[in-house]
Every structure is written in structure tokens, then in C-alpha cells.
Coordinates of N, CA, C and O in Angstrom, one line a residue:
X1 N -61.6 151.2 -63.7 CA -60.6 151.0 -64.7 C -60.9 149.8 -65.5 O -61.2 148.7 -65.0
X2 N -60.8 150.1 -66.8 CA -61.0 148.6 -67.4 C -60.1 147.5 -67.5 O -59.0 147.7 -67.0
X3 N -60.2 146.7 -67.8 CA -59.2 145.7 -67.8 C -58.5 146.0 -69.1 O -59.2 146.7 -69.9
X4 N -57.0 145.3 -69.4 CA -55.9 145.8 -70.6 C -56.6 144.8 -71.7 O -57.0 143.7 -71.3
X5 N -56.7 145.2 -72.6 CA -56.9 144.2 -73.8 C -55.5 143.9 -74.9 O -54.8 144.7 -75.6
X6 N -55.3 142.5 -74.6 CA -54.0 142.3 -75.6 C -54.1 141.2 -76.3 O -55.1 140.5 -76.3
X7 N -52.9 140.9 -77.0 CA -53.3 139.6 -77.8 C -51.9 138.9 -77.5 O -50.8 139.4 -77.2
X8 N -52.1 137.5 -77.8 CA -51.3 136.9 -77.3 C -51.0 135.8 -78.2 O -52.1 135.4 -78.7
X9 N -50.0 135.0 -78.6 CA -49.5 133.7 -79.3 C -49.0 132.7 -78.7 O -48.2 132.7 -77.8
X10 N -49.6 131.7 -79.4 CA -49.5 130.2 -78.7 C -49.2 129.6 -79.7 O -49.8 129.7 -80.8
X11 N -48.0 128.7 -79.4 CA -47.8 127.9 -80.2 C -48.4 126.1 -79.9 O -48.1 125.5 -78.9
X12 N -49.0 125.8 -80.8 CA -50.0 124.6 -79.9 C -49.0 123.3 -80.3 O -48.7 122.4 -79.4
X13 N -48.6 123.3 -81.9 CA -48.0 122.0 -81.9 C -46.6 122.5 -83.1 O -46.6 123.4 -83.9
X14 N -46.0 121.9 -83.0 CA -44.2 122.0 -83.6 C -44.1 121.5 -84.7 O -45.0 120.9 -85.3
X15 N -43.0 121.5 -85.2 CA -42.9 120.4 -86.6 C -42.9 119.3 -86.3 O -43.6 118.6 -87.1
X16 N -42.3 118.4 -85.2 CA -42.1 116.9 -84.9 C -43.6 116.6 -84.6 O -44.2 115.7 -85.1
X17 N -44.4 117.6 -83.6 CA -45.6 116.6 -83.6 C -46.6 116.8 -84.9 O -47.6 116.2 -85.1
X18 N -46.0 117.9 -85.6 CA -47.0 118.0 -86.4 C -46.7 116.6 -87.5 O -47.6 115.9 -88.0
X19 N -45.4 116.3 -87.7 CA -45.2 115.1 -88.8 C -45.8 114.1 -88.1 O -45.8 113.1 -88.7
X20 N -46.2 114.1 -87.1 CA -47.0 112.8 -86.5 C -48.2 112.8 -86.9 O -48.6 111.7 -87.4
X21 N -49.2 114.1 -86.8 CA -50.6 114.5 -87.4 C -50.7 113.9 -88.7 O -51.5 113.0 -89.0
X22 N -49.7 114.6 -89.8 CA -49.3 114.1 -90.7 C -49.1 112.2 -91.3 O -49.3 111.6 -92.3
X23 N -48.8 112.0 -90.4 CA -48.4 110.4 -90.4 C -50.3 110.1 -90.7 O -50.9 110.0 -91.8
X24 N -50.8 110.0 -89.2 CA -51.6 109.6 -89.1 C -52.8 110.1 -89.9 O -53.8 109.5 -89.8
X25 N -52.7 111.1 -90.7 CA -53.7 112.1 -91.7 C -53.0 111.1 -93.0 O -53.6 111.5 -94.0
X26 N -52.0 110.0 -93.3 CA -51.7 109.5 -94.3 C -52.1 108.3 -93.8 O -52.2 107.8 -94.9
X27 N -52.4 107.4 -92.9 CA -53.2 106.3 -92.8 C -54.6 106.4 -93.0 O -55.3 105.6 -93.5
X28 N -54.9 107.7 -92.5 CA -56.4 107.5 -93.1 C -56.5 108.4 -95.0 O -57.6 108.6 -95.5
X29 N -56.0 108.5 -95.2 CA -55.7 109.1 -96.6 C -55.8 107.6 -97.4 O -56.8 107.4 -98.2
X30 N -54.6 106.4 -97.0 CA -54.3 105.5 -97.6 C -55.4 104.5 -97.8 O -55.5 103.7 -98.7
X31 N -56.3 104.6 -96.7 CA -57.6 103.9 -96.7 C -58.9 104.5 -97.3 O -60.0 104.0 -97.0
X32 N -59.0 105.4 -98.0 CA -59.4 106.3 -98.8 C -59.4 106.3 -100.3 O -60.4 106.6 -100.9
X33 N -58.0 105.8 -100.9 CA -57.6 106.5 -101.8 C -57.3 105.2 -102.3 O -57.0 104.2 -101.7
X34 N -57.4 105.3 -103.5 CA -57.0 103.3 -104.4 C -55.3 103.6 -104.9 O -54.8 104.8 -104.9
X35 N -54.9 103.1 -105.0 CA -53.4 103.0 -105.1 C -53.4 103.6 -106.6 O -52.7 104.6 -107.0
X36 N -54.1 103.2 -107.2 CA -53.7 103.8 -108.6 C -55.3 105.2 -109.3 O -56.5 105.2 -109.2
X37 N -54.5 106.0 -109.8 CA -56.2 106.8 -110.5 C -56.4 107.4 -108.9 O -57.6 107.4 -108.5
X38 N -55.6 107.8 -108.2 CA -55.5 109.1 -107.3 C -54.9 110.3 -107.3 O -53.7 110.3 -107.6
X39 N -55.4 111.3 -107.1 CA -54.2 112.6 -107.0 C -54.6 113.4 -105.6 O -55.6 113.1 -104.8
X40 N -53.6 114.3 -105.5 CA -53.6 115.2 -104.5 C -54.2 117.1 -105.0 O -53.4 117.9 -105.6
X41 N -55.0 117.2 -104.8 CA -55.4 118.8 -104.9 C -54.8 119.5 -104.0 O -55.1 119.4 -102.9
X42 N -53.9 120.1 -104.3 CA -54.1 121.4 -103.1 C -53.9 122.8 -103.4 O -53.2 123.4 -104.2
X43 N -55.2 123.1 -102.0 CA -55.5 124.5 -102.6 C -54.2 125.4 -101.7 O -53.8 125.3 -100.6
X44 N -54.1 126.5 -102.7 CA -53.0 127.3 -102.7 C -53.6 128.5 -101.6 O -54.7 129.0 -101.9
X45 N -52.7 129.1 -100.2 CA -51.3 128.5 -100.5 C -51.1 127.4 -99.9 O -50.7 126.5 -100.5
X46 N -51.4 127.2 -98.5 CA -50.3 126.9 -97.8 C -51.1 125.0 -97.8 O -50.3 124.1 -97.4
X47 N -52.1 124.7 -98.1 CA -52.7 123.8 -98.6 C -51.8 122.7 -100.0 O -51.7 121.5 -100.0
X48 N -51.3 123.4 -100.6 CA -50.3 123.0 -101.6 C -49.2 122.3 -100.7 O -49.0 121.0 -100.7
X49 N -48.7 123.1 -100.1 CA -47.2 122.4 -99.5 C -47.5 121.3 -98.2 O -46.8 120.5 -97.6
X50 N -49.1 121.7 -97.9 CA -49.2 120.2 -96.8 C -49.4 119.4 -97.6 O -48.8 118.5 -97.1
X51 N -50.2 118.8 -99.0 CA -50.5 118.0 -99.8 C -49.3 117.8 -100.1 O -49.4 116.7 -100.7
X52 N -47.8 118.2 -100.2 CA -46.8 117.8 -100.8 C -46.0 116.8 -99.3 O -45.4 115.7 -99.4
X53 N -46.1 117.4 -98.4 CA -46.1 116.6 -97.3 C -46.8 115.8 -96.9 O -46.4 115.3 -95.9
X54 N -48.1 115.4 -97.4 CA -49.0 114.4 -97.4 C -48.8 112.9 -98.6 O -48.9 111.7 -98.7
X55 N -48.2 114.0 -99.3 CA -47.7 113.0 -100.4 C -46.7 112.1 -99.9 O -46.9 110.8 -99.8
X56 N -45.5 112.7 -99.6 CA -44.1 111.5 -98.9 C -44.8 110.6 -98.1 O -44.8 109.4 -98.3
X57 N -45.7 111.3 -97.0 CA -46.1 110.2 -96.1 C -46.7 109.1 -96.5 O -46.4 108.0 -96.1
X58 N -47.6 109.3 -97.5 CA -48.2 108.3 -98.1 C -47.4 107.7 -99.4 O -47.9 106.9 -100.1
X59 N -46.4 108.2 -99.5 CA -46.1 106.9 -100.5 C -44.7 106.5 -99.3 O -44.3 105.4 -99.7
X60 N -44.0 106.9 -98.2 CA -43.5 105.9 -97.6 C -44.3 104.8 -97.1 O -44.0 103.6 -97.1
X61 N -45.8 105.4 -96.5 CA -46.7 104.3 -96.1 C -46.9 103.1 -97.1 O -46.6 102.0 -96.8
X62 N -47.1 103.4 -97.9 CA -48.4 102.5 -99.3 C -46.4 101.7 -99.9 O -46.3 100.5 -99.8
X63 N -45.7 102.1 -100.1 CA -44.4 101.2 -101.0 C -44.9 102.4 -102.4 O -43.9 102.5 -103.2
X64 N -45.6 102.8 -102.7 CA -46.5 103.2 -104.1 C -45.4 104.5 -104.7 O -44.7 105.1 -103.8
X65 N -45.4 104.9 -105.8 CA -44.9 106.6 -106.5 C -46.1 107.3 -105.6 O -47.2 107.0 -105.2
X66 N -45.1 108.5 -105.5 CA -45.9 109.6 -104.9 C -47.3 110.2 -105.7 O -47.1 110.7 -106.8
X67 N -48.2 110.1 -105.5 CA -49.5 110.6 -106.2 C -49.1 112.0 -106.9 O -48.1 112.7 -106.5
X68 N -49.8 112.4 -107.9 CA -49.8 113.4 -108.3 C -50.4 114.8 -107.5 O -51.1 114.6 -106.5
X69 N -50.2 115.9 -107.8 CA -50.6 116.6 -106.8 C -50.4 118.0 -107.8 O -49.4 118.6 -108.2
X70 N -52.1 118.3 -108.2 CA -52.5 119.4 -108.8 C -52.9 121.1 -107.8 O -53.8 121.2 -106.9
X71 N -51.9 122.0 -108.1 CA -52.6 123.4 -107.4 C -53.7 123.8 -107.4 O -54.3 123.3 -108.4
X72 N -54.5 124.6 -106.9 CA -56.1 125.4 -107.3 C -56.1 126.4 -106.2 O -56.4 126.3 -105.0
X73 N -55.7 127.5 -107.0 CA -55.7 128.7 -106.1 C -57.2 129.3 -105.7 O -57.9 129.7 -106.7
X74 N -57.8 129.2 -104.7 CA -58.8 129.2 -104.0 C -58.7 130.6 -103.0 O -57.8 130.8 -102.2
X75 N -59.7 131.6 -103.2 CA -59.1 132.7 -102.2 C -60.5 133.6 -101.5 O -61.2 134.2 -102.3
X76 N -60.9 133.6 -100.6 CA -61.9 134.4 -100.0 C -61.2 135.4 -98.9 O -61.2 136.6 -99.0
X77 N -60.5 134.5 -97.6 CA -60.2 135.4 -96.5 C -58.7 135.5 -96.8 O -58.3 134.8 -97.7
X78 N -57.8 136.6 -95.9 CA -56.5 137.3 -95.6 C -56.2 136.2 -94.5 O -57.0 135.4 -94.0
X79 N -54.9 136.1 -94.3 CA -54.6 135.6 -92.9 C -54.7 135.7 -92.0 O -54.1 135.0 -91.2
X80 N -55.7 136.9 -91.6 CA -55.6 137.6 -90.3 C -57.6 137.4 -90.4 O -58.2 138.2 -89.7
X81 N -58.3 136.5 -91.1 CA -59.7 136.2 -91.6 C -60.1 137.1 -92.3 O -61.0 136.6 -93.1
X82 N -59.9 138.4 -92.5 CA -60.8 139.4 -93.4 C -61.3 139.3 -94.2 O -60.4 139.0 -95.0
X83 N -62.5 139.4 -94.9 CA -62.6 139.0 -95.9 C -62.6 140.0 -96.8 O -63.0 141.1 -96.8
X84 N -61.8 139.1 -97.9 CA -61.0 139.9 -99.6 C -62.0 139.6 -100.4 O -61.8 140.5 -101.3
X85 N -63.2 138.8 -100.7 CA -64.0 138.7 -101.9 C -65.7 138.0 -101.0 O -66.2 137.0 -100.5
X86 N -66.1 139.5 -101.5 CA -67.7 139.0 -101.6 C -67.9 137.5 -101.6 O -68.3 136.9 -100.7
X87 N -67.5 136.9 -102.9 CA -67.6 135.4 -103.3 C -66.0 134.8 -103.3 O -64.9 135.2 -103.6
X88 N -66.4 134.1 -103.1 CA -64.9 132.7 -103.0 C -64.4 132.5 -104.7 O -65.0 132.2 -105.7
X89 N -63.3 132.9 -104.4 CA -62.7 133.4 -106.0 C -62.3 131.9 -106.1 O -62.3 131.1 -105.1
X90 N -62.0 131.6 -107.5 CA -61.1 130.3 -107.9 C -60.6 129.9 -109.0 O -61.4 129.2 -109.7
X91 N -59.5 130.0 -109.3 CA -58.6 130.1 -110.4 C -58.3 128.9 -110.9 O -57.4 128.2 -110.5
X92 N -59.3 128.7 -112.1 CA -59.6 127.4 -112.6 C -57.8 126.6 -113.1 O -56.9 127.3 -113.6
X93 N -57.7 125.5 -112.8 CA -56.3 124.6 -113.4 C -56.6 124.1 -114.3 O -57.4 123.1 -114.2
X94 N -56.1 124.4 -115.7 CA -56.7 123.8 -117.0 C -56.1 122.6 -116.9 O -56.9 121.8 -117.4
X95 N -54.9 121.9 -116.4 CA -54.7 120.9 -116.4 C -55.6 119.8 -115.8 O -55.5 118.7 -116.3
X96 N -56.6 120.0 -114.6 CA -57.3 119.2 -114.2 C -58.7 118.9 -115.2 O -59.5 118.0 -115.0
X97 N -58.8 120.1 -116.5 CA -59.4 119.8 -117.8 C -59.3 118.3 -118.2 O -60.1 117.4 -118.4
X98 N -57.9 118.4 -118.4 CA -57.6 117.0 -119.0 C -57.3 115.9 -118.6 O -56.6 115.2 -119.4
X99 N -57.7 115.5 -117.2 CA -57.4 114.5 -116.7 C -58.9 113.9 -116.6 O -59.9 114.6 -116.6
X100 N -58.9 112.3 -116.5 CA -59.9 111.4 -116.6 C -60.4 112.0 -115.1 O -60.2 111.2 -114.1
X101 N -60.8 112.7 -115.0 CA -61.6 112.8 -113.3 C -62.6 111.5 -112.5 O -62.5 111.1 -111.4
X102 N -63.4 111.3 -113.9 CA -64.8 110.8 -113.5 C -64.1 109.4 -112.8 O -64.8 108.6 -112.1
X103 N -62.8 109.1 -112.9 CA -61.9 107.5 -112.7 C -61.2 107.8 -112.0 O -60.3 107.0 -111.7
X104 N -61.1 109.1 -111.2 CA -60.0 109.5 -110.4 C -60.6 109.9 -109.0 O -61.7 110.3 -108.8
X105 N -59.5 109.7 -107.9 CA -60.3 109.4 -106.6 C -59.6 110.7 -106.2 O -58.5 110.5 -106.6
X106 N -59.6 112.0 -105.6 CA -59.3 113.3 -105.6 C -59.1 113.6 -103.8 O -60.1 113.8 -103.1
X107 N -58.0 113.5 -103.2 CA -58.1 114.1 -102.4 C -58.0 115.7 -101.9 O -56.9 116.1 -102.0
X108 N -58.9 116.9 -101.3 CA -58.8 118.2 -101.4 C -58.2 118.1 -100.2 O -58.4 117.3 -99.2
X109 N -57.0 119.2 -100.4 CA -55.9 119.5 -99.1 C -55.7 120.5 -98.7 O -54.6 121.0 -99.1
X110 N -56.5 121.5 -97.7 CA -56.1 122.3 -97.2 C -55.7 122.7 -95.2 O -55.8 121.9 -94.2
X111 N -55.4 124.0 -95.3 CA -54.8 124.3 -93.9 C -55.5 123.8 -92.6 O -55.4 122.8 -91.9
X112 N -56.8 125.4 -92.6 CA -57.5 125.2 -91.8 C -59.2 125.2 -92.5 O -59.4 125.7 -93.6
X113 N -60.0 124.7 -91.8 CA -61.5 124.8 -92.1 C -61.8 125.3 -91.5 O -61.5 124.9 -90.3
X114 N -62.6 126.3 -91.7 CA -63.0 128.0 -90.8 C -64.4 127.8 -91.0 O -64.9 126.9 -90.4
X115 N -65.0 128.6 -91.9 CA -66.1 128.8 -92.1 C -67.2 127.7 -93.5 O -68.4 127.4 -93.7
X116 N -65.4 127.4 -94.6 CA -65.9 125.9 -95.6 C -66.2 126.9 -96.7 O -66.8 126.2 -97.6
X117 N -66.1 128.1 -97.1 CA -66.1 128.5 -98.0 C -65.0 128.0 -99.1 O -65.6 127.8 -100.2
X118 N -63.5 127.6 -99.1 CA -62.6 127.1 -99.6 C -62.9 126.1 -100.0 O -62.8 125.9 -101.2
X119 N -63.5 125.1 -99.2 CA -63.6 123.5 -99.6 C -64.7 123.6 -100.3 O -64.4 123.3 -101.5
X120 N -66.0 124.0 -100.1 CA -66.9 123.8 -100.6 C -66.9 124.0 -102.1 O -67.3 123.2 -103.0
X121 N -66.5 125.3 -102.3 CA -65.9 126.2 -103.4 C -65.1 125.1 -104.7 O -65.4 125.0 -105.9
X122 N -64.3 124.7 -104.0 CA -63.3 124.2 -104.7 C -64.2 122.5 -104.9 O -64.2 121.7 -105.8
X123 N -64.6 122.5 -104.2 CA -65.3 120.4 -104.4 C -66.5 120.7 -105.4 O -66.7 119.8 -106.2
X124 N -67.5 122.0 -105.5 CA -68.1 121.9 -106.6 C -67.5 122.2 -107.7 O -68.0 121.5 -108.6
X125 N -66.6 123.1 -108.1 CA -65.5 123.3 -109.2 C -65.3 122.1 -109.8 O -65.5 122.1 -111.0
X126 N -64.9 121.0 -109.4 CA -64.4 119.7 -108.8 C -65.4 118.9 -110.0 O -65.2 118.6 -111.2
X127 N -66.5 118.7 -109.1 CA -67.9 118.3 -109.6 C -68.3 118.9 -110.6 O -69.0 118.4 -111.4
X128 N -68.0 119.9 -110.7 CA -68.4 120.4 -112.1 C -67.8 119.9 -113.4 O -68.6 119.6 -114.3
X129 N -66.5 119.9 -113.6 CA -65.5 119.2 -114.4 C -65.1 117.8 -114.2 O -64.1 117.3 -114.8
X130 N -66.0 117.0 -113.3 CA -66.2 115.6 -113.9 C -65.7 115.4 -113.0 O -64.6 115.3 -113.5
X131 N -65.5 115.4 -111.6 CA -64.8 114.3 -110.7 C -66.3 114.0 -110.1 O -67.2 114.9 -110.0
X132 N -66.3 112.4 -109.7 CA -67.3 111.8 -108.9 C -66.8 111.7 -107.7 O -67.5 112.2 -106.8
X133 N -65.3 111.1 -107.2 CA -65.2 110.6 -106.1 C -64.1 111.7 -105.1 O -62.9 111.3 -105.1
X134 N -64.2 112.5 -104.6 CA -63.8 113.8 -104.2 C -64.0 113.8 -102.5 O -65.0 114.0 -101.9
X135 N -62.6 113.6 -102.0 CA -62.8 113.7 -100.3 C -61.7 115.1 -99.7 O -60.9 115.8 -100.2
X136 N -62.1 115.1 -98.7 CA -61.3 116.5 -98.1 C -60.7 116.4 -97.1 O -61.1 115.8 -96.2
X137 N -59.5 117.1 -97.0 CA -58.3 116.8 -95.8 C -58.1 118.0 -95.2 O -58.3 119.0 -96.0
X138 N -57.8 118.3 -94.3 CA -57.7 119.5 -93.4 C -56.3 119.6 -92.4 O -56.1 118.6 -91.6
X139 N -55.8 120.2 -92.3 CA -54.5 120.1 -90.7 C -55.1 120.5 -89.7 O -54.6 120.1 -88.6
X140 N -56.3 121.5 -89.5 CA -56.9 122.2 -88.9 C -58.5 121.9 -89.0 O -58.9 121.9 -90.2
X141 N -59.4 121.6 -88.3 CA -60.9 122.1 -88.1 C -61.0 122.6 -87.2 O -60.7 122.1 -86.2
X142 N -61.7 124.4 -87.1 CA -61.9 124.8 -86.1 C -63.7 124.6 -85.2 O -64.2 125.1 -84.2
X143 N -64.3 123.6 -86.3 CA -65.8 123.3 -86.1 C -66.7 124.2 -85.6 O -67.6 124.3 -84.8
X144 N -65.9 125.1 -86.8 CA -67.7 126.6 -87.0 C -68.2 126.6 -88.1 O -68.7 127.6 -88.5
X145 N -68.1 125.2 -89.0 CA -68.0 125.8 -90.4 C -69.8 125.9 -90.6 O -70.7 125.4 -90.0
X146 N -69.7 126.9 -91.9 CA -71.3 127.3 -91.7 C -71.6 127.0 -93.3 O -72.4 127.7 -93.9
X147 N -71.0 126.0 -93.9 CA -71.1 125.4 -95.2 C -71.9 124.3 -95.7 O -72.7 125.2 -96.2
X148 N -72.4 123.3 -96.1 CA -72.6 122.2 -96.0 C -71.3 121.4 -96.7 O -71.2 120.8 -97.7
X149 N -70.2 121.7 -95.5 CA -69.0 120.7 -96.1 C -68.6 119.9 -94.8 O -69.1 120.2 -93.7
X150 N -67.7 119.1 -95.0 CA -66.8 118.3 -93.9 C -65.7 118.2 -94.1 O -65.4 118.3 -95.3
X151 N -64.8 118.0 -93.0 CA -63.6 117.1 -94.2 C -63.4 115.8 -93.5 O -63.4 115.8 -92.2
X152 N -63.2 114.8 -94.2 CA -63.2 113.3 -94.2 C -61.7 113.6 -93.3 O -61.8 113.4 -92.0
X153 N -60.6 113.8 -93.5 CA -59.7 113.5 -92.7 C -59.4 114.9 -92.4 O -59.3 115.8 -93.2
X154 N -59.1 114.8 -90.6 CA -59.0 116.3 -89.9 C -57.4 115.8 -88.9 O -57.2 114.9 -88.1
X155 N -56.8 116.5 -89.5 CA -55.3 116.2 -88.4 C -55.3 116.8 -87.0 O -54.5 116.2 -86.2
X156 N -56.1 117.9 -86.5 CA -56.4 118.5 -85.2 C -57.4 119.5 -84.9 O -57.6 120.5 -85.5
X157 N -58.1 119.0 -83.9 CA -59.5 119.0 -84.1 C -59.4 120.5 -82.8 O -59.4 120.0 -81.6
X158 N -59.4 121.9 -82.9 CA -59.6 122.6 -82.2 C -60.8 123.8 -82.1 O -61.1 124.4 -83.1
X159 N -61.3 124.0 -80.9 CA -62.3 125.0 -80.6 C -61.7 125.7 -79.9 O -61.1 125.4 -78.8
X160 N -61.7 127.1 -80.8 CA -61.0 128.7 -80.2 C -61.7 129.3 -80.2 O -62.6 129.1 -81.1
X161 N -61.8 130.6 -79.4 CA -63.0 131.5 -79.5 C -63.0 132.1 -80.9 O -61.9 131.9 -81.6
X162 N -64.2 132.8 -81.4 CA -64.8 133.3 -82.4 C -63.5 134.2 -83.3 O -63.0 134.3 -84.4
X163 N -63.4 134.8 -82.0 CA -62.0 136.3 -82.7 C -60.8 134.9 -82.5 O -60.2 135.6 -83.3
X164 N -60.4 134.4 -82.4 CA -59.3 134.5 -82.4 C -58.7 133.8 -84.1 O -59.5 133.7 -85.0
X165 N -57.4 133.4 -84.1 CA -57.1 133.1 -85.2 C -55.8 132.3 -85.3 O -54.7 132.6 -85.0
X166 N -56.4 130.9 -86.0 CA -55.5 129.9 -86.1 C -54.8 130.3 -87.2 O -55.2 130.8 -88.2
X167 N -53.2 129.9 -86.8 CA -52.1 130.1 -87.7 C -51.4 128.7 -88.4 O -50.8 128.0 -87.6
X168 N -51.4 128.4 -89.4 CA -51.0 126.9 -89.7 C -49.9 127.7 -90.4 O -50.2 128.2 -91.5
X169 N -48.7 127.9 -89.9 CA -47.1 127.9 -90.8 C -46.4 126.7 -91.4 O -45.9 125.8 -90.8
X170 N -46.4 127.0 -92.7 CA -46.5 125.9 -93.7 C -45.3 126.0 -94.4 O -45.6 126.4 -95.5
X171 N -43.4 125.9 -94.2 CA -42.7 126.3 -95.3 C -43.3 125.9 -96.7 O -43.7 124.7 -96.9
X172 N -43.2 126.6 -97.5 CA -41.9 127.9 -97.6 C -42.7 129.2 -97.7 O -42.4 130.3 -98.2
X173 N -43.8 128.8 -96.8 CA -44.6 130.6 -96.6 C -44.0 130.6 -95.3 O -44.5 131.6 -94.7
X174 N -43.4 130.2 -94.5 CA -43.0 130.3 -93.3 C -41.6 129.8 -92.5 O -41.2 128.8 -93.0
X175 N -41.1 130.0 -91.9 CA -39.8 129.4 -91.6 C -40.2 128.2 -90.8 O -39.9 127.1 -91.3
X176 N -41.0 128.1 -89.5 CA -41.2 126.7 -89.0 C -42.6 126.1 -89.3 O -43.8 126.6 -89.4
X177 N -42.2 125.2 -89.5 CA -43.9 124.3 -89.3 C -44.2 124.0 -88.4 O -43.6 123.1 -87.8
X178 N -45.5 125.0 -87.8 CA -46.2 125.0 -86.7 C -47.9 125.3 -86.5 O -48.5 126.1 -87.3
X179 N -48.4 124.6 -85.6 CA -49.8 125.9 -85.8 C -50.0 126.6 -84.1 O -49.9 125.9 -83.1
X180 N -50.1 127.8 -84.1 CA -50.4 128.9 -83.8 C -51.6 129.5 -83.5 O -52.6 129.6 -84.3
X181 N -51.5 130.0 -82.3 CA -53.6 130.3 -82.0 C -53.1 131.9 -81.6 O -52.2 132.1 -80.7
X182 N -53.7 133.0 -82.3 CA -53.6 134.7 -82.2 C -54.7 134.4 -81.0 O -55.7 133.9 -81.4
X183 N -54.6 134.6 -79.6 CA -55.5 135.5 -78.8 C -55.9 137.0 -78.7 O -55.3 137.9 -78.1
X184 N -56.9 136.9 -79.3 CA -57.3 138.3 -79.3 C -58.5 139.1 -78.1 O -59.7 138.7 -78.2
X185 N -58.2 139.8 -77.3 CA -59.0 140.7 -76.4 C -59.0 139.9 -75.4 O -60.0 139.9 -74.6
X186 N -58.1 139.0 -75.3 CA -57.9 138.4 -73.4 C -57.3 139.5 -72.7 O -56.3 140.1 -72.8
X187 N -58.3 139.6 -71.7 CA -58.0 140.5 -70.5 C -57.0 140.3 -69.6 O -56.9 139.3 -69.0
X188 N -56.3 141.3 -69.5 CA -55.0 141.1 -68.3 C -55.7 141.9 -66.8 O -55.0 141.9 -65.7

């Protein structure tokens, strides 16, 4: 008889510890980033609303106005990883046209780093339209990426098997802020 195959959810960290991740993903942000001629990128979706929660943190930290914080819809995989596009789509922001880039210190803010097609994607976009100084933030590294990217600040550093699938719930795509690990084909 074979063994049952099922899948299973874990919730790994909560909203309170996650605003601690958070805290500490804005100390090293603040050491990064010059007080003035900074913004926040984040790629959409759920990258957006942690860069907006990266933002409070760091301007309670710094005394400073909250940084600016540009969207850039960025799209390759589904939530469940599948992949939606041969190539990593990206929906250029004409607004980041017209900002002084080449003087501006750019933090990129997304969920999780999977495989680095997102970051990578979006940091040459980046480099294309004049930004020089361009770093990357993550809530998630699952350290398989098969890109030549990094991200300079990682709020939780986890290794899950291959199948499985990290969930970063981010309101207002979600009711709690949490991250979540899908086990897939653990044997009962």
C-alpha cells in the first residue's frame, strides 16, 4: 500500500513577529539608503504594500518624511509558482521616467526570492533608465535563486523543499500578515 500524499499549511511567523522582521529589515535599509534622493520601488503585488510597511518603519527610525515609494508591476509566476510568461513581463512606470535616477539611491521591495527572475528583471529595467545605485529587499529568501541576483536585505532566511510553496500574506491581498509554507506530497 502506498503511503497517503497530502499537503499541509504552516504558518511560520504572524503579524507581531513579522513587524519585528520588518523593524530590523528598516535598520539595515536605513544604513543603506542617504536620508535624502531615496525611494522605495515596489514590485506589485504584494511587494508594494511591504515597501509601504518598510516605509513607516523607516521613517519612525530615521525622524525623516516617509520616502517615496514607486509601483512596477513585475509578473512571471501565479501564486501557487506556475509559470504565466515564458519571459518576466514588466510594466514600465512612466513616472520613474522622470525622476533624477542617476542621484537617487532605489531600494527594490519584494515578497519572496524564488528563482530572481522578478528582481533581476526589474533592477535591469532600473539600470536601463538611469539608476546607478539600486539595492534589493526581500521578506522571504528561499536560497534557490538561479539568477545572478541577491538581495542586500533578507527579513527570513528559509530552506523548503523544492515543491513546496512559500506564502507571504500581505494586506490588502490578504486578511493577516503572515508567511506560510504549502507542504506538498508529505507522506502520512
Amino acid at each position: 500500500m502506498s503511503p497517503l500524499i497530502a499537503s499541509q499549511r504552516l504558518r511560520l511567523y504572524d503579524s507581531d513577529e513579522l513587524d519585528g522582521v520588518l523593524q530590523a529589515m528598516a535598520h539595515q535599509a536605513a544604513a543603506l539608503l542617504p536620508p535624502t534622493q531615496a525611494a522605495l520601488i515596489g514590485i506589485q503585488r504584494r511587494g508594494e504594500p511591504l515597501a509601504q510597511r518598510l516605509q513607516q518603519h523607516l521613517s519612525r527610525l530615521t525622524g525623516q518624511p516617509e520616502l517615496p515609494i514607486y509601483p512596477l508591476k513585475v509578473k512571471r509566476y501565479a501564486d501557487d509558482l506556475k509559470v504565466l510568461h515564458a519571459h518576466t513581463e514588466l510594466t514600465e512606470n512612466p513616472v520613474l521616467i522622470g525622476l533624477d535616477l542617476a542621484n537617487t539611491t532605489l531600494l527594490v521591495v519584494d515578497d519572496v526570492l524564488f528563482e530572481g527572475h522578478s528582481l533581476l528583471r526589474t533592477c535591469a529595467y532600473l539600470a536601463q533608465i538611469g539608476a546607478r545605485r539600486v539595492y534589493t529587499a526581500v521578506l522571504v529568501d528561499r536560497h534557490v535563486c538561479q539568477q545572478p541576483i541577491r538581495a542586500d536585505i533578507v527579513g527570513v532566511h528559509l530552506q523548503v523543499a523544492a515543491q513546496d510553496i512559500v506564502e507571504c500574506n500581505v494586506p490588502p491581498y490578504e486578511t493577516a500578515f503572515c508567511i506560510e509554507v504549502w507542504r506538498h506530497g508529505a507522506a502520512r
